[in-house]
Amino acid sequence: MQTELSFAGLAGIETELLAVTAVDTQSAKGPEPKPAPALLTSDEAVRAAAATVIQSGEFKAGANETLLLHAPGGLKAKRLLVVGLGKQDKVTVHSVRNAAGTAVRFAKPRGIRELVFALPQLDSETPAPALAKAAVEGAVVGDFDADTYRSERKDQRVQQFRLVAPAGLDGKALQAAFAEGEIVGESQNFARTLVNEPGNKLTPTILGERAKEMAQEVGLACEVHSTGKLHELKMGAFWSVSQGSEEPPALIVLRYEPEGVKAGSNSGPVLGLVGKGITFDTGGISIKPADNMEKMKYDMAGGAAMLGAMRAIALLKPKVRVLAIVCAAENMPDGKAQKPGDVQTAMTGKTIEIINTDAEGRLVLADGLSYARQLGATHLIDAATLTGAIGVALGQVNAGAFANDDATFAKFEAALKASGEKFWRMPLGEEYADQIKSDIGDIKNTGGRYGGASTAAEFLHAFAEDVPWIHLDIAGMAWIDETRPYIAKGPSGIGVRSILEWVRSY
Ligand code: BES
Ligand code: MN
Ligand code: ZN
């Protein structure tokens, strides 16, 4: 999708589709009769073209609700689309991100290949550049569909998205924000493309190759190691998962060094991003039921989120050192696979009793976190489709976040404001850690039926120890089952934007 920012007057723009936004102005205990929605444009020609239908009361301007007019009088545009932002007092930057996505997804199945989105102005607390960034993010994300392997792809991509801003705004700041938004949206789609790949087309080795290609394109250092290196580093936890597959594991390491900060200098933080990259999770010997097992191709979504974030980091160049580690393996029930009851020795020397071979994500991450620390990470963040329990707790609404340090989490919360992604903080605690004490060794890899997301997080905590650390459990959110107006069903790319914004806050 080609994108462009301009400042033309709306009425004179020749386009297949001009999209403008509107808000629902009804207050909760508002008067009767209900007031009509308010269009968020001062363009008189657009207001006149939409006046009758807006007054009719048929369109409520609910979030992502749409209204289409053909041949709108007084406009050069062939169609006028009004997209709702929802209740006026609840409108945020994120509403605009979604509205832009909704406009693009409205155009796609109708064969409309080019559209113009009119940037609204909200209150004085919402700077126009933030809105421009969000709008282009939403458009790029909205353009993605997961039908990669269809001979005739149902929804062709939109070819051109033009964002039109009201005249009189700071053009330079808007242009910079617009360019950022495009990078962020494309990086999220990069992650989604990887997550969408089936297990036979994306083995750990191929994931490593994809990471290398991306790194080369954006100028990141990247190394991909395999079995030999795992043994050399004594990564017994990571290896125990991959030993049951014919496919060798991949230990993917990416580094970003900002200009002006000397490599190896001891000043300043080093952010360590660690992603779960299980390219297919059968459960291993503790095999999963057949129902929905095909979904387990997305068990590398945490790793993909880290790769997407690194892509954006390389292009946006924040002033902080970042390293990323993706632990990629296939969890299979081969003759050589590990068995329940086996004891494994992690890189740190901790011994792990394997209760359930399906709790494999925490095993690969244990060594990934340890390795990030060995490479000098001062702060850690991991992302993983770790537990079904997080989906039970939070649904396809919020992803889970855990942290051992409030100050670090506060920065993550601030990042959420900018990203628009929803994460809900979940508890760690000694009682959960007690649930994973082992009789035979130091720790066991499952903690029983209750509190599954928290016992999994405590398992990782045992390897992050007291290094400031955030754990993101995205199992419930990495794949969305139903298409939404602004995003296609399938891989969501959750995590990319928040991890990126968190990194940029250092
Ligand atoms: N990859 C799964 C978690 C998962 C479940 C991701 C559903 C996406 C959707 C993970 O490896 C797993 O199998 N976890 C087990 C842990 C249990 C054995 C303690 C689970 O959640 O059932
Ligand atoms: Mn599993
Ligand atoms: Zn898994």
XYZ file of C-alpha atoms and ligand atoms in Angstrom:
530
model
C 0.000 0.000 0.000
C 1.295 3.373 -1.005
C 0.687 6.109 1.539
C 0.718 9.856 1.232
C 0.055 12.847 3.464
C -1.418 16.046 2.049
C -3.225 19.219 3.064
C -5.701 19.733 0.228
C -9.263 20.947 0.829
C -11.600 17.950 1.004
C -14.251 19.092 -1.462
C -11.876 19.281 -4.409
C -10.207 15.871 -3.971
C -10.797 13.410 -6.755
C -10.992 9.960 -5.243
C -12.966 6.740 -5.290
C -13.737 7.159 -1.608
C -13.417 10.005 0.865
C -13.674 8.891 4.489
C -14.531 11.319 7.271
C -15.179 10.644 10.946
C -18.067 11.479 13.255
C -18.723 11.202 16.972
C -21.767 10.344 19.007
C -22.493 13.481 21.033
C -25.178 11.986 23.261
C -24.278 12.200 26.890
C -25.277 9.237 29.042
C -28.328 10.957 30.506
C -28.782 13.197 27.494
C -32.007 14.995 26.566
C -34.723 13.674 24.292
C -34.833 13.857 21.334
C -31.263 12.614 20.869
C -28.905 15.022 19.114
C -27.451 13.990 15.749
C -23.839 12.797 15.531
C -21.207 15.447 14.868
C -18.981 15.261 11.808
C -15.332 15.914 12.677
C -14.574 18.160 9.756
C -15.019 21.865 9.264
C -15.269 21.425 5.504
C -18.613 23.014 4.616
C -19.092 21.026 1.406
C -18.656 17.706 3.234
C -20.996 18.821 6.006
C -23.622 19.841 3.463
C -23.313 16.591 1.514
C -23.881 14.526 4.649
C -26.389 16.806 6.382
C -29.631 15.030 5.492
C -28.540 11.529 6.337
C -26.752 12.666 9.505
C -29.944 14.413 10.677
C -32.040 11.334 9.850
C -30.879 9.505 12.973
C -30.120 6.338 10.994
C -26.415 6.620 11.726
C -25.367 6.688 15.385
C -21.586 7.161 14.929
C -20.874 4.131 17.108
C -17.267 2.984 17.099
C -16.427 1.719 13.585
C -20.023 2.076 12.380
C -20.069 3.107 8.728
C -22.373 5.073 6.450
C -21.861 5.301 2.692
C -23.070 7.941 0.255
C -22.614 7.627 -3.503
C -22.109 10.697 -5.700
C -22.188 13.127 -2.774
C -23.342 16.530 -4.013
C -20.751 19.287 -4.123
C -17.769 16.925 -3.748
C -15.335 15.650 -6.353
C -15.147 12.312 -4.501
C -17.200 9.447 -5.973
C -18.173 8.185 -2.532
C -18.346 9.668 0.938
C -17.872 7.264 3.840
C -18.624 8.384 7.373
C -16.890 6.301 10.054
C -18.058 6.476 13.658
C -15.582 7.016 16.480
C -18.065 6.223 19.232
C -19.100 8.358 22.194
C -17.488 11.784 22.107
C -16.129 11.707 25.651
C -14.521 8.284 25.070
C -12.771 9.080 21.800
C -8.998 8.575 21.831
C -6.138 8.288 19.388
C -6.956 4.614 19.289
C -10.482 5.310 17.990
C -8.912 7.096 15.037
C -6.471 4.222 14.440
C -9.400 1.844 14.244
C -11.489 4.177 12.104
C -8.743 4.354 9.484
C -8.511 0.574 9.549
C -12.287 0.364 9.184
C -12.212 2.646 6.142
C -9.558 0.506 4.462
C -11.388 -2.718 5.276
C -14.589 -1.165 3.939
C -12.864 -0.414 0.645
C -11.110 -3.749 0.140
C -13.943 -6.199 -0.569
C -15.688 -3.586 -2.739
C -12.770 -3.412 -5.127
C -11.962 0.166 -4.158
C -8.202 0.426 -4.537
C -7.613 4.001 -3.484
C -9.034 6.151 -0.706
C -8.629 9.381 1.186
C -9.006 9.624 4.950
C -9.688 13.023 6.478
C -7.680 13.435 9.680
C -9.991 14.644 12.438
C -8.964 17.120 15.085
C -9.893 16.020 18.589
C -9.430 17.978 21.805
C -6.350 20.068 22.539
C -4.791 17.226 24.553
C -4.564 15.015 21.478
C -1.797 16.303 19.238
C -2.396 16.016 15.506
C 0.894 14.139 14.862
C -0.186 11.348 17.218
C -3.446 11.105 15.284
C -1.666 11.034 11.945
C 0.625 8.271 13.153
C -2.300 6.263 14.464
C -4.334 6.732 11.288
C -1.641 5.388 9.011
C -0.914 2.511 11.414
C -4.574 1.611 11.350
C -4.717 1.789 7.559
C -1.667 -0.408 7.030
C -2.852 -2.946 9.617
C -6.374 -2.898 8.160
C -5.045 -3.734 4.709
C -3.706 -7.117 5.823
C -5.580 -10.342 5.162
C -4.326 -13.775 6.073
C -5.266 -15.597 2.848
C -1.647 -15.950 1.697
C -2.058 -19.322 0.021
C -5.344 -18.775 -1.802
C -4.968 -19.059 -5.560
C -7.379 -16.200 -5.971
C -6.950 -13.923 -3.025
C -10.362 -12.705 -1.995
C -9.389 -9.249 -0.918
C -6.805 -7.477 -3.010
C -4.688 -4.936 -1.209
C -5.590 -1.274 -1.331
C -3.078 0.464 -3.561
C -3.146 3.953 -2.211
C -4.074 5.521 1.115
C -4.007 9.298 1.334
C -4.312 11.066 4.655
C -5.540 14.620 4.371
C -4.883 16.949 7.291
C -6.531 20.312 7.940
C -4.396 23.208 6.699
C -2.530 25.260 9.287
C -0.967 22.344 11.185
C 2.793 21.835 11.527
C 3.546 19.977 8.314
C 6.989 18.755 9.348
C 5.826 17.199 12.607
C 2.874 15.591 10.849
C 5.035 14.185 8.081
C 7.491 12.680 10.589
C 4.687 11.080 12.591
C 3.071 9.814 9.420
C 6.310 8.137 8.321
C 6.646 6.538 11.762
C 3.135 5.180 11.635
C 3.829 3.508 8.322
C 6.935 1.806 9.734
C 5.044 0.645 12.813
C 2.089 -0.698 10.829
C 4.347 -2.530 8.411
C 6.365 -4.010 11.251
C 3.175 -5.292 12.849
C 2.202 -6.826 9.494
C 5.673 -8.347 9.193
C 5.032 -10.172 12.471
C 1.542 -11.198 11.330
C 2.906 -12.632 8.102
C 5.284 -14.847 10.068
C 2.614 -15.945 12.535
C 0.296 -16.872 9.692
C 2.797 -19.271 8.124
C 1.966 -22.935 8.676
C 4.404 -25.209 10.477
C 5.604 -26.895 7.293
C 6.475 -23.567 5.691
C 8.041 -22.006 8.763
C 10.360 -24.355 10.630
C 12.782 -22.992 13.222
C 15.474 -22.895 10.533
C 13.254 -20.945 8.143
C 12.256 -18.532 10.906
C 15.978 -17.941 11.405
C 16.392 -17.237 7.688
C 13.471 -14.806 7.720
C 14.998 -13.001 10.686
C 18.318 -12.751 8.837
C 16.692 -11.357 5.693
C 14.814 -8.763 7.687
C 17.934 -7.824 9.655
C 19.867 -7.306 6.453
C 17.127 -5.127 4.981
C 16.976 -2.784 7.953
C 20.630 -2.920 9.001
C 20.605 -5.031 12.160
C 23.263 -7.475 13.315
C 21.821 -10.999 13.331
C 23.212 -14.411 14.203
C 21.333 -17.670 13.988
C 22.684 -20.640 15.947
C 21.501 -24.208 16.206
C 22.068 -27.483 18.070
C 25.834 -27.084 18.542
C 25.503 -23.707 20.198
C 22.688 -24.903 22.469
C 24.980 -27.671 23.741
C 27.929 -25.304 24.050
C 25.850 -22.902 26.155
C 24.433 -25.846 28.139
C 20.885 -24.795 27.275
C 19.382 -28.033 28.560
C 15.880 -26.579 28.930
C 15.688 -25.178 25.384
C 17.270 -28.333 23.930
C 14.847 -30.619 25.772
C 12.000 -29.239 23.656
C 13.798 -29.472 20.332
C 15.190 -32.957 20.944
C 11.840 -34.466 20.032
C 11.813 -33.067 16.506
C 13.644 -33.817 13.278
C 13.834 -30.068 12.798
C 16.857 -28.480 14.455
C 16.243 -25.544 16.811
C 17.210 -21.976 16.001
C 18.639 -19.559 18.526
C 18.110 -16.212 16.836
C 20.046 -13.225 18.174
C 19.574 -9.684 16.882
C 21.375 -6.581 18.055
C 20.602 -2.930 17.674
C 23.320 -0.414 18.562
C 22.291 3.226 18.400
C 24.626 5.659 16.722
C 26.892 7.464 19.131
C 26.670 4.754 21.800
C 29.820 2.626 21.691
C 29.276 -1.097 21.421
C 30.402 -2.750 24.632
C 30.501 0.510 26.562
C 29.094 0.020 30.010
C 26.891 3.058 30.159
C 23.125 2.999 29.908
C 20.553 0.259 29.800
C 20.571 -2.713 27.477
C 17.060 -3.934 26.763
C 16.736 -7.678 26.252
C 13.740 -8.853 24.217
C 13.071 -12.585 24.443
C 10.440 -14.328 22.310
C 8.909 -17.794 22.318
C 9.341 -19.241 18.842
C 7.644 -22.641 18.884
C 6.916 -23.061 15.176
C 4.510 -25.864 15.980
C 3.326 -27.148 19.347
C 1.881 -30.657 19.288
C 2.332 -30.836 23.036
C 5.052 -33.464 22.642
C 4.510 -36.764 24.481
C 1.821 -34.988 26.554
C 0.120 -34.619 23.210
C -2.670 -32.131 22.622
C -6.152 -33.183 21.461
C -6.776 -32.932 17.699
C -9.397 -30.195 18.061
C -7.796 -26.852 17.220
C -4.307 -28.288 17.136
C -3.805 -26.659 13.731
C -3.790 -23.316 15.522
C -0.563 -24.226 17.223
C 1.330 -22.891 14.226
C 0.932 -19.539 15.971
C 2.945 -20.622 18.972
C 5.811 -18.508 17.657
C 3.833 -15.267 17.901
C 5.934 -13.978 20.796
C 9.088 -14.465 18.764
C 7.447 -12.819 15.752
C 6.435 -9.849 17.913
C 10.069 -9.390 18.910
C 11.181 -9.567 15.278
C 8.521 -7.042 14.283
C 9.535 -4.723 17.111
C 13.217 -5.036 16.143
C 12.384 -4.146 12.550
C 10.683 -0.954 13.714
C 13.494 -0.213 16.185
C 16.093 -0.472 13.431
C 14.139 1.986 11.287
C 13.102 4.432 14.012
C 16.522 4.453 15.711
C 15.842 5.067 19.401
C 18.876 5.981 21.522
C 19.105 2.763 23.511
C 20.826 -0.563 22.998
C 18.532 -3.483 22.338
C 19.146 -7.158 21.864
C 16.546 -9.713 20.888
C 16.596 -13.452 21.327
C 14.076 -15.764 19.711
C 14.112 -19.356 20.899
C 12.717 -21.344 17.986
C 11.908 -25.046 18.152
C 9.234 -27.521 17.159
C 7.542 -29.426 20.007
C 7.068 -32.968 18.674
C 6.528 -36.473 20.083
C 9.453 -38.231 18.394
C 11.201 -41.364 19.697
C 13.859 -39.048 21.066
C 11.343 -36.693 22.685
C 11.567 -35.881 26.360
C 9.133 -37.642 28.688
C 7.128 -36.586 31.711
C 9.324 -37.190 34.735
C 12.551 -36.370 32.907
C 14.854 -33.945 34.661
C 16.607 -31.269 32.612
C 19.389 -28.901 33.572
C 18.928 -25.322 32.417
C 21.766 -23.047 31.329
C 21.952 -21.555 34.836
C 22.368 -24.998 36.398
C 18.820 -25.085 37.794
C 17.243 -28.523 37.475
C 13.749 -28.795 36.034
C 11.381 -31.706 36.507
C 9.247 -32.106 33.405
C 5.676 -32.815 34.490
C 4.019 -32.006 31.190
C 5.904 -31.770 27.898
C 3.215 -29.382 26.664
C 4.509 -26.710 29.049
C 7.408 -26.193 26.635
C 7.344 -22.435 26.139
C 8.675 -21.727 29.616
C 11.503 -24.199 28.978
C 12.831 -22.460 25.891
C 12.319 -19.045 27.474
C 14.170 -20.037 30.659
C 17.368 -20.393 28.658
C 16.521 -17.427 26.428
C 16.193 -15.147 29.459
C 19.425 -16.499 30.938
C 21.243 -15.927 27.672
C 19.943 -12.358 27.408
C 21.341 -11.725 30.884
C 24.668 -13.281 29.900
C 24.800 -10.972 26.883
C 24.406 -7.981 29.175
C 20.689 -7.194 29.274
C 19.873 -4.857 32.159
C 16.112 -4.988 31.547
C 14.121 -7.908 30.172
C 10.839 -8.239 28.371
C 9.507 -11.512 27.029
C 6.509 -12.295 24.869
C 4.975 -15.727 24.556
C 1.829 -17.609 23.720
C 2.464 -19.269 27.039
C -0.773 -20.498 28.591
C -4.349 -21.333 27.689
C -5.146 -20.023 31.176
C -4.515 -16.405 30.187
C -7.148 -16.722 27.462
C -9.632 -18.146 29.965
C -8.952 -15.242 32.323
C -8.857 -12.320 29.900
C -10.520 -13.514 26.686
C -9.733 -11.980 23.309
C -9.850 -8.537 24.879
C -6.723 -8.103 26.994
C -3.387 -9.852 26.897
C -1.643 -10.590 30.185
C 1.348 -8.733 31.577
C 3.458 -9.611 34.612
C 6.342 -7.669 36.121
C 8.764 -7.978 39.022
C 9.409 -4.239 39.109
C 6.805 -1.474 39.345
C 8.963 1.254 37.793
C 9.622 -0.872 34.723
C 5.958 -1.753 34.477
C 5.006 1.928 34.752
C 6.996 2.559 31.592
C 5.179 -0.280 29.906
C 1.821 1.178 30.928
C 2.800 4.492 29.394
C 3.750 2.607 26.231
C 0.255 1.102 26.124
C -1.233 4.593 25.901
C 0.730 5.238 22.733
C 0.245 1.786 21.229
C -3.456 1.364 21.887
C -2.880 -2.313 22.706
C -4.622 -3.763 25.736
C -2.637 -5.617 28.389
C -3.871 -6.281 31.905
C -1.426 -6.659 34.783
C -1.626 -10.069 36.431
C -0.096 -11.144 39.731
C 3.154 -12.870 40.513
C 3.647 -14.104 44.070
C 5.499 -16.524 46.307
C 2.420 -18.676 46.693
C 2.464 -19.291 42.944
C 6.184 -20.007 43.086
C 5.473 -22.591 45.826
C 3.181 -24.431 43.413
C 6.115 -25.198 41.113
C 8.582 -26.544 43.675
C 9.809 -29.990 42.689
C 10.475 -32.969 44.976
C 13.244 -34.315 42.801
C 14.823 -31.062 41.556
C 14.722 -27.288 41.863
C 11.547 -26.523 39.973
C 8.862 -28.289 37.943
C 7.337 -27.087 34.718
C 3.668 -27.068 35.710
C 1.879 -25.934 38.835
C -1.448 -27.715 38.750
C -4.872 -26.660 37.647
C -5.258 -23.271 39.309
C -3.534 -19.998 38.519
C -1.879 -21.421 35.417
C -0.833 -18.097 33.906
C 0.735 -16.960 37.179
C 2.578 -20.213 37.910
C 3.969 -20.097 34.353
C 5.086 -16.518 34.962
C 6.719 -17.549 38.253
C 8.621 -20.235 36.358
C 10.110 -17.536 34.120
C 10.688 -15.307 37.154
C 13.028 -17.995 38.509
C 15.297 -17.279 35.514
C 14.839 -13.511 35.240
C 15.428 -13.347 39.028
C 15.813 -9.742 40.139
C 16.629 -8.202 36.769
C 13.753 -5.793 36.004
C 11.527 -7.917 33.831
C 8.146 -7.873 32.095
C 6.442 -11.011 30.846
C 3.719 -10.773 28.214
C 1.410 -13.763 27.869
C -0.264 -13.237 24.494
C -1.763 -16.723 24.061
C -5.345 -15.419 24.046
C -4.695 -12.443 21.774
C -2.153 -13.496 19.171
C -4.830 -15.067 16.981
C -8.263 -13.509 16.647
C -11.118 -15.766 15.648
C -13.531 -13.193 14.227
C -12.849 -10.407 11.768
C -13.353 -6.966 13.330
C -14.207 -3.875 11.282
C -10.606 -2.637 11.501
C -8.589 -5.877 11.542
C -8.853 -9.216 9.788
C -9.255 -12.424 11.725
C -6.098 -14.467 12.129
C -2.730 -13.299 13.397
C -3.092 -10.006 15.280
C 0.508 -8.893 15.653
C -0.184 -8.022 19.287
C 2.832 -6.871 21.219
C 4.806 -5.274 18.396
C 3.553 -1.747 19.039
C 3.738 -1.835 22.844
C 7.177 -3.426 22.989
C 8.398 -0.841 20.497
C 6.948 2.078 22.473
C 8.396 0.664 25.696
C 11.844 0.497 24.082
C 11.489 4.045 22.790
C 10.756 5.270 26.315
C 14.358 4.559 27.431
N 1.241 -23.002 23.366
C 0.508 -23.414 24.495
C -0.401 -22.334 25.070
C -1.518 -21.887 24.177
C -2.796 -22.374 24.378
C -1.329 -20.934 23.212
C -3.837 -21.937 23.603
C -2.360 -20.500 22.436
C -3.630 -20.994 22.631
C 1.463 -23.831 25.601
O 2.653 -24.380 25.178
C 0.756 -24.881 26.390
O 0.489 -25.909 25.860
N 0.460 -24.585 27.655
C -0.223 -25.485 28.493
C 0.466 -25.504 29.829
C -0.010 -26.578 30.745
C 0.419 -27.921 30.211
C 0.556 -26.323 32.100
C -1.665 -25.026 28.648
O -1.888 -23.809 28.750
O -2.554 -25.858 28.615
Mn 2.510 -26.423 24.766
Zn 3.294 -23.784 23.349
